[in-house]
Short mmCIF file of C-alpha atoms in Angstrom, two decimals:
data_model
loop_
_atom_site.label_atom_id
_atom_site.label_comp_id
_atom_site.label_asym_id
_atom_site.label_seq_id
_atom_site.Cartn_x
_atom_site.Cartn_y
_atom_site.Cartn_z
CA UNK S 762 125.95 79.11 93.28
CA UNK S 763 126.86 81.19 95.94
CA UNK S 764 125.19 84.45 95.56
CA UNK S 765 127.64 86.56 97.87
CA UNK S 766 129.98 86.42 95.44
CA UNK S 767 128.21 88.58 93.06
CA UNK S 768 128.43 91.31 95.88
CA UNK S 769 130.51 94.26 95.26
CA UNK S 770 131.58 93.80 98.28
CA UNK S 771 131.50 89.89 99.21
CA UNK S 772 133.47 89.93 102.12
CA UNK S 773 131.58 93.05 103.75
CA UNK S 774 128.24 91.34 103.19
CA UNK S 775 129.53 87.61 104.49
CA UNK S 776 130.18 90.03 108.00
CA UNK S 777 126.79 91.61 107.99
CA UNK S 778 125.38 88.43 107.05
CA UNK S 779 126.70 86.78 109.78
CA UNK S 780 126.00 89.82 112.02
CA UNK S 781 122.11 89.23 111.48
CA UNK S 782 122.79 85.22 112.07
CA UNK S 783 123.94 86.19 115.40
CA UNK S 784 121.28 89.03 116.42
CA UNK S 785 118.49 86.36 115.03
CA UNK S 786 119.95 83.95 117.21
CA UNK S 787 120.08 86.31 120.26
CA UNK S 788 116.35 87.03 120.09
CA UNK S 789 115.59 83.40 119.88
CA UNK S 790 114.08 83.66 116.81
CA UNK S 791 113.73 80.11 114.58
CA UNK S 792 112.03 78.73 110.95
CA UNK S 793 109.04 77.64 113.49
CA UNK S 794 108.99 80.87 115.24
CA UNK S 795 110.56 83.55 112.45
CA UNK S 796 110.66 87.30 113.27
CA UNK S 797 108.11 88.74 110.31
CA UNK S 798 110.06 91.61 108.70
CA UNK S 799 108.26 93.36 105.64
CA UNK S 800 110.27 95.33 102.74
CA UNK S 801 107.57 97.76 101.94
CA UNK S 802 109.13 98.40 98.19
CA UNK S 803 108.70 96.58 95.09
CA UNK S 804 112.26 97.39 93.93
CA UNK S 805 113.50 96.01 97.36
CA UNK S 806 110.85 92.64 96.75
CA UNK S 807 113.02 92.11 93.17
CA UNK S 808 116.46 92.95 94.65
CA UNK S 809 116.22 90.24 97.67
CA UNK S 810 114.88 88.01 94.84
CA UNK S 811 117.96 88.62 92.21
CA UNK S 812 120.25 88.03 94.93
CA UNK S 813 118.93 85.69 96.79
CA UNK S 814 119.25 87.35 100.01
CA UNK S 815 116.20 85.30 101.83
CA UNK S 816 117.75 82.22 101.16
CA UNK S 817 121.75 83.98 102.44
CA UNK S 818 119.48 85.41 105.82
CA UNK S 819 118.57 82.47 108.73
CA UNK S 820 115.48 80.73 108.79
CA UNK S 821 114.61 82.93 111.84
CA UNK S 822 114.15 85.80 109.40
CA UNK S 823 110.89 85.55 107.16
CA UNK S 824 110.58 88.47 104.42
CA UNK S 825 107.29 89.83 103.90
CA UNK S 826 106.26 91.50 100.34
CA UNK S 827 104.46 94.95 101.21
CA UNK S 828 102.07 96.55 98.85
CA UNK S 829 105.22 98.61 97.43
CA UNK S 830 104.65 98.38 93.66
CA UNK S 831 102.57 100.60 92.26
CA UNK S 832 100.43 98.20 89.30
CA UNK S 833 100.35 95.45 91.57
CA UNK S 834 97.76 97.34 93.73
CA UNK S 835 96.43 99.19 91.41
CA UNK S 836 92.82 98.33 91.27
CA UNK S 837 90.88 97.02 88.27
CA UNK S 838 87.99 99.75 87.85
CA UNK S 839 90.67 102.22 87.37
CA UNK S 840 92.31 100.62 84.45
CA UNK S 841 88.48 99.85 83.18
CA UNK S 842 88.38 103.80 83.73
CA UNK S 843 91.68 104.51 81.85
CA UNK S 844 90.76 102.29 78.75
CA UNK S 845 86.89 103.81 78.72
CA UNK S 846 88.81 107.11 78.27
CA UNK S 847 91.09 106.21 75.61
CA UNK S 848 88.51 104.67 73.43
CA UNK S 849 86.48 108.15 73.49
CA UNK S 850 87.61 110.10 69.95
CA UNK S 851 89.55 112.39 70.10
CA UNK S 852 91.69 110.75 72.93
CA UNK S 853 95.81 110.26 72.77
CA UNK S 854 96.83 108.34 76.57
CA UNK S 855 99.83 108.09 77.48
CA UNK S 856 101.03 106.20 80.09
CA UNK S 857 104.58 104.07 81.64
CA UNK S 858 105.01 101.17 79.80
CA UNK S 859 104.11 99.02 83.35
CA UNK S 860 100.93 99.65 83.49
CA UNK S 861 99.35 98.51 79.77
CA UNK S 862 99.76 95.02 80.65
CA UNK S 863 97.70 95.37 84.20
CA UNK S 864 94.46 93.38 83.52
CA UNK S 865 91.35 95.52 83.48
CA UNK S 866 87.98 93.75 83.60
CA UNK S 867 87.08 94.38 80.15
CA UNK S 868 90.64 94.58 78.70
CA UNK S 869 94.00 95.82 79.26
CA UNK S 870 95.47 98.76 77.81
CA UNK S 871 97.28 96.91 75.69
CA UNK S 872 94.49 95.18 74.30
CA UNK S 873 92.70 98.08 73.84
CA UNK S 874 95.65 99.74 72.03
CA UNK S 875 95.33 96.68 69.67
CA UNK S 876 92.13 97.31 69.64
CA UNK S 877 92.57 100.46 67.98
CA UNK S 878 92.56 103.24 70.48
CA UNK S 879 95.48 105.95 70.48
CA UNK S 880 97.78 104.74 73.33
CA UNK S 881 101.60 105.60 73.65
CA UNK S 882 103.82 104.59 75.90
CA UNK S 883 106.35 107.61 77.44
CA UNK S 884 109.14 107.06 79.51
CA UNK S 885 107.90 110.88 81.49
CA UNK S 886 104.88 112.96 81.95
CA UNK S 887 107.01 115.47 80.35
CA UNK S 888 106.69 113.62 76.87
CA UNK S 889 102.89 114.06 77.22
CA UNK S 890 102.72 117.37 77.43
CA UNK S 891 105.58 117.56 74.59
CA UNK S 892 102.50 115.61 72.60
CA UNK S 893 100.03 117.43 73.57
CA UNK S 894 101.87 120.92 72.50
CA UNK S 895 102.36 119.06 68.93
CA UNK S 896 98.52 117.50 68.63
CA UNK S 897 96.83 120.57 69.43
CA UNK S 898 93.34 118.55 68.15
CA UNK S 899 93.42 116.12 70.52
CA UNK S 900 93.36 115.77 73.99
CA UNK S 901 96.49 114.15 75.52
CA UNK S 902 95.70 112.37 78.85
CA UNK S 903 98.35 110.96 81.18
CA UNK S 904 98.08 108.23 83.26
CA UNK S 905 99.22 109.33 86.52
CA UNK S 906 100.80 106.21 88.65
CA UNK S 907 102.64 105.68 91.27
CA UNK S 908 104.18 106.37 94.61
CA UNK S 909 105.61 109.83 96.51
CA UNK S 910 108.65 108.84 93.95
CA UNK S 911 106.66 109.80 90.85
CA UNK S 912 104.02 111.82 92.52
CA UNK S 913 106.09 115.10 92.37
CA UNK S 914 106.85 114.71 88.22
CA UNK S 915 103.33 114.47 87.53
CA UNK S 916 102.92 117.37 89.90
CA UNK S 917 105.65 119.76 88.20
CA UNK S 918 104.13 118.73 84.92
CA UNK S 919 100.90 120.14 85.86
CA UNK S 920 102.58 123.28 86.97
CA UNK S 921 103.93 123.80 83.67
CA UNK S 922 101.19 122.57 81.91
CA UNK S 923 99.26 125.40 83.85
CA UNK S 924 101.61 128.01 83.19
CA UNK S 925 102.00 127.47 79.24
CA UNK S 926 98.04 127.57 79.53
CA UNK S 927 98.30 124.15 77.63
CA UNK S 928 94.39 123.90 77.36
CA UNK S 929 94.56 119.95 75.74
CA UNK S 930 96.26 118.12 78.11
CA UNK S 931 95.51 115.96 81.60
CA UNK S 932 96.12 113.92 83.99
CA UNK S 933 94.41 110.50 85.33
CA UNK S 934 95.23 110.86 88.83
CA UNK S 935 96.27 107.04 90.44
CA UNK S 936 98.83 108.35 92.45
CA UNK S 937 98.60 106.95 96.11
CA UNK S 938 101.14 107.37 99.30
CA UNK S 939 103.32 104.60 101.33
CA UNK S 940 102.22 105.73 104.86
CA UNK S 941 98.26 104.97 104.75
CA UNK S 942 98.39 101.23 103.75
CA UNK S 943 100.99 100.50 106.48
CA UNK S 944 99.28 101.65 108.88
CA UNK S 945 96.23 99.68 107.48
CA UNK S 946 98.43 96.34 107.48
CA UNK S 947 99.33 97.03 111.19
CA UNK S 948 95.93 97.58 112.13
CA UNK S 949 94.92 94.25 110.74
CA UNK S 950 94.75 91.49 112.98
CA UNK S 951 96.39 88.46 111.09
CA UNK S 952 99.54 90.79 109.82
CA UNK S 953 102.01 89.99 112.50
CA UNK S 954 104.68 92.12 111.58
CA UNK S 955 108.03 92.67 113.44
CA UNK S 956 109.60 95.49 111.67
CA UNK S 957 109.92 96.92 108.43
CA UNK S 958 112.51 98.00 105.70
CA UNK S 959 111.42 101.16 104.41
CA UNK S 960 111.59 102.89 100.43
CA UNK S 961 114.58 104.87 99.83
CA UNK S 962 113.36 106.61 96.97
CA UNK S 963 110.11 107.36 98.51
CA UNK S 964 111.73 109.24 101.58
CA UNK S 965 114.24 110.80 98.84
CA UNK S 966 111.14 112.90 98.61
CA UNK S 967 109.07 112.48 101.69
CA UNK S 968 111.96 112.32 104.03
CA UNK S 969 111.59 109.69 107.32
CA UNK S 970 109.49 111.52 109.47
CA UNK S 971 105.93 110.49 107.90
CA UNK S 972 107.49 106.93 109.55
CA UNK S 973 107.48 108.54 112.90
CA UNK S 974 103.78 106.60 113.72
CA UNK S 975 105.02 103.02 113.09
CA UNK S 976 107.79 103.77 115.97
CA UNK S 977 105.60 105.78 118.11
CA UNK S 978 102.00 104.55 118.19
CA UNK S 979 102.84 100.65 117.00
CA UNK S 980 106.34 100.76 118.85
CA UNK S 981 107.65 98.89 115.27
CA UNK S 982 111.20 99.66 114.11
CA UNK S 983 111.48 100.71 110.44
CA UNK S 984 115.24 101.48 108.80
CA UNK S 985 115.08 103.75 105.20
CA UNK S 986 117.26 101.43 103.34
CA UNK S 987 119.14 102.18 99.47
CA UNK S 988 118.71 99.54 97.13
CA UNK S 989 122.30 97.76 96.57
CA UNK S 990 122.36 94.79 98.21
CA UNK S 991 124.63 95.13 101.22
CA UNK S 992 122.18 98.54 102.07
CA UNK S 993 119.35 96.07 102.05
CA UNK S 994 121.58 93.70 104.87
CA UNK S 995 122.39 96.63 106.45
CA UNK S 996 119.41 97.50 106.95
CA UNK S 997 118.02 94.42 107.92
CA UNK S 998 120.00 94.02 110.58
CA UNK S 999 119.51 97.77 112.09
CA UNK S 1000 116.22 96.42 112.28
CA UNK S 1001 117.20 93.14 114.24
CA UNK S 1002 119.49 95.33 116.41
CA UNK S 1003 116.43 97.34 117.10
CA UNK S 1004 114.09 94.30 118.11
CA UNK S 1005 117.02 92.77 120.30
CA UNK S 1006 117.69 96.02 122.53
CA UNK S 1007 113.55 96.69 122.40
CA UNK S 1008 113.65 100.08 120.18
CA UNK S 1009 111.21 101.21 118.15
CA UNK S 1010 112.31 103.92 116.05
CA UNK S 1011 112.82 105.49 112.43
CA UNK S 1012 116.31 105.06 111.15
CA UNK S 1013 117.50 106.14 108.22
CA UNK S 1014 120.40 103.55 106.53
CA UNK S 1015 120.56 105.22 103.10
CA UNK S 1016 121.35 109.04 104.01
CA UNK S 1017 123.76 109.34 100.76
CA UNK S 1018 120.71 110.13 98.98
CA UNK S 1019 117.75 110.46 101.35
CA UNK S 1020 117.59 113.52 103.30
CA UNK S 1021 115.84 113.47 106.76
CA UNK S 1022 113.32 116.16 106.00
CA UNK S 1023 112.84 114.65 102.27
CA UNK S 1024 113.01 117.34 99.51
CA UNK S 1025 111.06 120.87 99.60
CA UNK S 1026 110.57 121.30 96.03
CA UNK S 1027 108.97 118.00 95.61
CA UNK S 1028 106.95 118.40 98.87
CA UNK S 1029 105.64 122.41 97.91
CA UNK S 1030 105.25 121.03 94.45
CA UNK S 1031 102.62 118.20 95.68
CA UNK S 1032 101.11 119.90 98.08
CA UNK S 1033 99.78 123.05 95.88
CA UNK S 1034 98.77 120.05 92.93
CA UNK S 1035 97.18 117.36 95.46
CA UNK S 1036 95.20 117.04 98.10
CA UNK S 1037 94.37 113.89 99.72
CA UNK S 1038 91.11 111.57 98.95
CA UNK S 1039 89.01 110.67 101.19
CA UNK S 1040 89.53 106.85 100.42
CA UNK S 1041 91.21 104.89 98.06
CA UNK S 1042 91.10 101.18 96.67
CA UNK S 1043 93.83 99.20 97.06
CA UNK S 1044 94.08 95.89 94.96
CA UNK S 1045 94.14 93.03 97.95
CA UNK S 1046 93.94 95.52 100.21
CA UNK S 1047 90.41 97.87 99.98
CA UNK S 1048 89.78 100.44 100.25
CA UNK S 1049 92.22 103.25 102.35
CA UNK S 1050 91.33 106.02 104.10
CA UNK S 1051 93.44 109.25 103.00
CA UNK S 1052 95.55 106.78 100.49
CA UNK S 1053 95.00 108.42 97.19
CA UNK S 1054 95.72 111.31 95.92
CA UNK S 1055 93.24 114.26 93.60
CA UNK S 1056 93.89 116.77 91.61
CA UNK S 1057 92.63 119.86 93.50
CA UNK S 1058 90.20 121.82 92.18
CA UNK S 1059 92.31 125.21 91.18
CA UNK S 1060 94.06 122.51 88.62
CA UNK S 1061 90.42 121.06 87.64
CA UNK S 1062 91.20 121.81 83.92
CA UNK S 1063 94.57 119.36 84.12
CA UNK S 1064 92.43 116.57 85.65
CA UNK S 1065 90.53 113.84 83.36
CA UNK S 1066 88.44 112.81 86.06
CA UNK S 1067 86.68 116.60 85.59
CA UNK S 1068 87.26 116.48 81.76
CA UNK S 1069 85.59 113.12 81.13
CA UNK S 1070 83.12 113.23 84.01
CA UNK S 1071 84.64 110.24 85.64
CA UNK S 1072 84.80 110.83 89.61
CA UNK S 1073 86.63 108.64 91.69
CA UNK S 1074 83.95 106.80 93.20
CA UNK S 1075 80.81 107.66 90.51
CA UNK S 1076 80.96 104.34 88.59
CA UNK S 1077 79.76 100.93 89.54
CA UNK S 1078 83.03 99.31 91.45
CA UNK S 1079 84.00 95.73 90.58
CA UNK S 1080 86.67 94.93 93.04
CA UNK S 1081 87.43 91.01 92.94
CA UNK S 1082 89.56 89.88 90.55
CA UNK S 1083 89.98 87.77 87.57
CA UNK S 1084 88.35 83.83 88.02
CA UNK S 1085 90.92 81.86 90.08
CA UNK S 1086 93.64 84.57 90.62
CA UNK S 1087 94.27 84.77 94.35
CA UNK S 1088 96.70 88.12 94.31
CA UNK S 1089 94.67 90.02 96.98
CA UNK S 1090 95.84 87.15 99.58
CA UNK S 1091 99.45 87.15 98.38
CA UNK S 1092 98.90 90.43 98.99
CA UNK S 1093 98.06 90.22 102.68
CA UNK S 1094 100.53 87.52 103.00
CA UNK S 1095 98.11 84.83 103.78
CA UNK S 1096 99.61 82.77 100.88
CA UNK S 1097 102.95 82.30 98.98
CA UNK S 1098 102.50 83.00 95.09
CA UNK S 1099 102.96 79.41 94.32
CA UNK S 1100 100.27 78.46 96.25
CA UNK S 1101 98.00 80.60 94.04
CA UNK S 1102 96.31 78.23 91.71
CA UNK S 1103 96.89 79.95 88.31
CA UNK S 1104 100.95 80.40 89.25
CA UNK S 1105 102.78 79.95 86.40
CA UNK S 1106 99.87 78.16 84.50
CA UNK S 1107 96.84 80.50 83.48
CA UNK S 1108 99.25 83.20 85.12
CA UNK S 1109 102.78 84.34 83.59
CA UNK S 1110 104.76 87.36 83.23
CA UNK S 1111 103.83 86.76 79.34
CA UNK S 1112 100.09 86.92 80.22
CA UNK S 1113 99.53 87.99 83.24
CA UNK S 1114 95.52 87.59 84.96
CA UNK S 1115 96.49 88.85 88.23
CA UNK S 1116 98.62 92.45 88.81
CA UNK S 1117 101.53 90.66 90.68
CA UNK S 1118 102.50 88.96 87.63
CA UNK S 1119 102.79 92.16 85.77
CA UNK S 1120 105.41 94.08 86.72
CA UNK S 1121 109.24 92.65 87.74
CA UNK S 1122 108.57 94.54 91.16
CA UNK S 1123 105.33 92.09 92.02
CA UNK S 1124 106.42 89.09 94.70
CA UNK S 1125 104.65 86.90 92.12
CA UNK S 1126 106.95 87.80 88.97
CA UNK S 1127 110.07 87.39 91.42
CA UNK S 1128 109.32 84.47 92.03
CA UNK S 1129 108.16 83.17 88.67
CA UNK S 1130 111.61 85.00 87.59
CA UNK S 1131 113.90 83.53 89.96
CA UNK S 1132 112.80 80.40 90.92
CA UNK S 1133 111.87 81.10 94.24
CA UNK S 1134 108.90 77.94 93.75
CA UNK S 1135 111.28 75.47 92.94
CA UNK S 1136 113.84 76.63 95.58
CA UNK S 1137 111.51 76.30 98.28
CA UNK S 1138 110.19 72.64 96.70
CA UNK S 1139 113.52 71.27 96.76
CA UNK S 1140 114.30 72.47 100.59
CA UNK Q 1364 110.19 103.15 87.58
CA UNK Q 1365 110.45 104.18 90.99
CA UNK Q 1366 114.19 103.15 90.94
CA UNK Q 1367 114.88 105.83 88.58
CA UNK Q 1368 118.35 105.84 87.23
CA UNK Q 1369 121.69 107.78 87.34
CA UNK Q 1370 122.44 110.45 84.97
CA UNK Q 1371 125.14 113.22 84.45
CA UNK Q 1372 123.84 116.33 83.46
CA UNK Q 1373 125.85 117.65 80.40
CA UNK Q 1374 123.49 120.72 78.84
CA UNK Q 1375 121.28 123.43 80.33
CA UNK Q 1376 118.24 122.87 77.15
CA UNK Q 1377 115.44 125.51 78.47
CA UNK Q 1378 116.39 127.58 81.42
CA UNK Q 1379 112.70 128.95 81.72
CA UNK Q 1380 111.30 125.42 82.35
CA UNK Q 1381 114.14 124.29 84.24
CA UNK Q 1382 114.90 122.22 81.32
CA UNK Q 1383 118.70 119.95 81.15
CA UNK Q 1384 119.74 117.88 79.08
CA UNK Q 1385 121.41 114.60 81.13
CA UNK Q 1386 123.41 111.83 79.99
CA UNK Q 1387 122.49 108.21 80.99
CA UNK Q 1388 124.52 105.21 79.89
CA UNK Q 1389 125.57 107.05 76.64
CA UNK Q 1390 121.80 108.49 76.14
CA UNK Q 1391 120.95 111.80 76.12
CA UNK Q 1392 117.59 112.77 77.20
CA UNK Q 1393 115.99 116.27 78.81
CA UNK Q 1394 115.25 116.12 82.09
CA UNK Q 1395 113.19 118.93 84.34
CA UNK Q 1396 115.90 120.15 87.35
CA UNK Q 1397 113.60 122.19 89.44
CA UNK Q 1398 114.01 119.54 92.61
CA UNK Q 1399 117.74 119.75 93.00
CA UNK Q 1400 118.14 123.29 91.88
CA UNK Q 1401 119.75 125.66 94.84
CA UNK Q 1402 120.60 129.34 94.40
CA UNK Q 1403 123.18 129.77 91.91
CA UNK Q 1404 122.63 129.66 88.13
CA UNK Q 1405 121.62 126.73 86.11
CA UNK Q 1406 124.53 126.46 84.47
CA UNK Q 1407 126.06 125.44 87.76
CA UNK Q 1408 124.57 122.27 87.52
CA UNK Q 1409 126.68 121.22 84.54
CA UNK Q 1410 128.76 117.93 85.35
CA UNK Q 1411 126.49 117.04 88.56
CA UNK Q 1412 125.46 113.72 89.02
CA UNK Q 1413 121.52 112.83 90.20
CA UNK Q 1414 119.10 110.09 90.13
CA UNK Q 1415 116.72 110.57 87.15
CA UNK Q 1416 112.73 109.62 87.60
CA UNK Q 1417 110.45 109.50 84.73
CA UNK Q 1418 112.25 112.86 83.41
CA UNK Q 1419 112.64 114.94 86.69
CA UNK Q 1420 116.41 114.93 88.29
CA UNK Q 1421 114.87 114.20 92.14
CA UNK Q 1422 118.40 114.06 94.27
CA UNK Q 1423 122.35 114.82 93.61
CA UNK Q 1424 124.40 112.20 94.39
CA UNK Q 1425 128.27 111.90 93.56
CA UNK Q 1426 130.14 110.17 91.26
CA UNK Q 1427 130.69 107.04 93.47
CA UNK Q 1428 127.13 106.14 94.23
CA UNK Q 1429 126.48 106.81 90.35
CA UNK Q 1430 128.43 104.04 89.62
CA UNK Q 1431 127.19 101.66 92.17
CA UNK Q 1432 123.57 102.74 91.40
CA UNK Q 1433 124.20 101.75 88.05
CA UNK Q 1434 125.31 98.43 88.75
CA UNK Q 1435 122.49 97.75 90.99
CA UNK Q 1436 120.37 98.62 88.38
CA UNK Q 1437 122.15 96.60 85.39
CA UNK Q 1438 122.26 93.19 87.12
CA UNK Q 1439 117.89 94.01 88.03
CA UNK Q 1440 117.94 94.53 84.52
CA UNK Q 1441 116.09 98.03 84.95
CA UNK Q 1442 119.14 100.08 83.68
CA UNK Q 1443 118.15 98.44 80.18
CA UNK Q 1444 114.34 98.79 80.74
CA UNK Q 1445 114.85 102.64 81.45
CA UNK Q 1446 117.41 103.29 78.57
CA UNK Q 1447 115.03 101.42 75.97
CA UNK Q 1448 111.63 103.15 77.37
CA UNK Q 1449 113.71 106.60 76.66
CA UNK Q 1450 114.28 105.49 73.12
CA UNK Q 1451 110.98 104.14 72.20
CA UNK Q 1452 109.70 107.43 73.44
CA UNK Q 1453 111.95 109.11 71.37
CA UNK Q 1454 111.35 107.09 68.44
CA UNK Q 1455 107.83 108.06 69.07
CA UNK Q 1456 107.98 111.55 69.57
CA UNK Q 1457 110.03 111.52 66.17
CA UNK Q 1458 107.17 109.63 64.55
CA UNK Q 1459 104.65 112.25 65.72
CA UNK Q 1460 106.40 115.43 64.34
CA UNK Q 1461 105.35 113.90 60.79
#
């Protein structure tokens, strides 16, 4: 199959495509020397999957997963958390259907629902607080994931939780930021990292300039990129164009929707909710400094963490992961997912051990999904 | 999730809240406006296209990049997964007036 011809525009990508070919070839790049370049976005991990685009892009071009998907690095004492919350009486969580299959250490929210505790799926925050107006008995807790993307909806929800003086109704605060880890993964010394392909729906909200570091102090170009897949050529070969003439700098390939400066609302909206953590685990990755976000303290009565006496940081911390799953070093990049063990045997989107399995943005359900092990087997 | 989806808003539901009702793929769901509002009234908003996340309309976008959006997200297969997470939530919210 040739998988430019499900473009919507096949002959425009076959140019960009070989546009990169070219550039890759111009900076000498080859399959034993490849230029590293990482999509930091789960959506963008699954799109170069569906279309194949790292098998249309030269062997001088390696794709890197980054720690873009929000259950995938979610860490396993916080879903141990989430569950020892649900099964208190009284309880109704709510929470995106991604996140009840991420394995806890005692169970899964899913098993825990089957276990008997009151857990709903909801498609918004908004639907939580629509259950907690019509349960006033119970308390209705949310579980807050995600990226700046989501951040600002559980934010706003807060806001009008706090002005209908909703008095039954919080949050479980998980949501972490795109900035901290990457800086992380460029200070560590095995990442070897040549540029990266940056969220567009992130920088919807945040805008590009919380990139300006990876340009300035790690000279490392990074190109905002939308998610169809000639945006995500496009992009990659602003990037290559930047490595070629030596640039390092924050460029911004999907302005359609993503506004330099981000969006205000979203921004003021966050900023009087949140305030940064001190640190923050990171499945794979540790923990983060300034990663994770809190509910500040004038919102105290929207956040669980106050209401059930659960502190970040209180508990004991288990943070390895389930026997034989290896998804903290597919993670790093210091293996493929098919070189984990469990891949595809004690492992599989159908019963997932580790997180990367879980959700269709994780490298390792990609490449369960599309066949990226037997692709690279047969080569 | 963090794709989000296109929608069309049809329906200004609860001015007060920021509150509009938007059309997705043939569903109808409310969605809070507060990020793309500018000054001029609510009603303003009637007809304009944005991407939908988790409820909240985060960014306008026209007609065109609907579309495309759309079919991005059809052939991932997260157009479905959104549509059907709005309607079990509705089925559920129905199931909890009771």
């Amino acid at each position: 199959m040739n998988y430019t011809d499900e473009f919507r525009d096949p002959v425009a990508a076959r140019g960009v495509l070989a546009a990169i070919a070219r550039v890759v070839d111009e900076i000498g790049a080859t399959k034993e020397k490849p230029l590293h370049i990482m999509e930091i976005c789960g959506g963008h991990t699954h799109a170069i999957f569906r279309y194949g685009l790292d098998k249309l892009t030269p062997p001088g071009l390696e794709f890197i997963h980054g720690p873009g998907c929000p259950v995938c690095v979610l860490p396993m004492s916080r879903i141990d958390e989430c569950v020892d919350i649900a099964e208190r009486p009284g309880v109704i969580m709510t929470t995106f259907g991604d996140a009840m299959r991420v394995p806890g250490r005692r169970k899964s929210m899913m098993q825990a629902k089957a276990d008997g505790a009151d857990i709903r799926m909801v498609y918004s925050p908004l639907d939580a607080l629509e259950l907690a107006r019509r349960h006033p008995d119970k308390e209705v807790v949310f579980f807050g994931l995600g990226f700046e993307t989501t951040t600002p909806s559980t934010a706003l929800t807060i806001l009008q939780a706090h002005a209908d003086q909703q008095t039954n109704f919080s949050i479980f605060c998980n949501h972490i930021t795109v900035p901290p880890p990457i800086k992380a993964l460029l200070d560590d010394p095995f990442m070897v990292l040549d540029g990266f392909v940056g969220p567009g729906h992130v920088s919807m909200v945040i805008g590009i300039r919380p990139y300006d570091f990876i340009a300035r102090d790690y000279r490392k170009p990074i190109v905002v990129a939308g998610f169809e897949p000639l945006d995500l050529l496009q992009s990659v070969l602003m990037v290559m164009e930047q490595i070629r003439d030596g640039r390092a700098e924050v460029e911004n390939q999907y302005s359609r929707v993503v506004p330099d400066d981000g969006n205000p609302v979203s921004i003021a909206a966050c900023h009087e909710v949140y305030q940064p953590r001190p640190t923050f685990e990171w499945r794979g990755l540790g923990e983060i400094d300034a990663s994770g976000l809190r509910i500040r303290d004038k919102y105290a009565a929207f956040d669980a963490e106050v209401k059930f006496g659960i502190g970040y940081g209180t508990g004991p911390r288990f943070t390895g992961e389930q026997d034989g799953c290896r998804c903290g070093d597919v993670m790093t990049g210091r293996i493929k997912p098919h070189a984990c063990p469990q891949f595809g045997k004690g492992c599989t989107p159908e019963m997932p051990l580790g997180a990367l399995m879980v959700s269709s943005e994780g490298a390792c359900a990609a490449y369960h999904q599309y066949g990226g092990f037997q692709l690279e087997v047969a080569e | 999730m963090c794709l989000g989806i296109p929608g069309r808003i049809v329906e200004i539901a609860d001015a007060a809240r920021k509150l509009a009702i938007v059309e997705v793929m043939g569903v109808r769901r409310q969605v809070n406006v507060a990020c793309i509002m500018k000054d001029e009234p609510l009603e303003s908003l009637i007809g304009t296209w944005s991407l939908i996340h988790v409820g909240f309309a985060m960014s306008r976008i026209d007609e065109r990049e609907a579309a495309l959006t759309l079919d991005v997200l059809r052939q991932l297969g997260e157009a479905q997964e959104e549509i059907e997470a709005m309607r079990a939530t509705e089925r559920m919210m129905m199931g909890a007036v009771q």
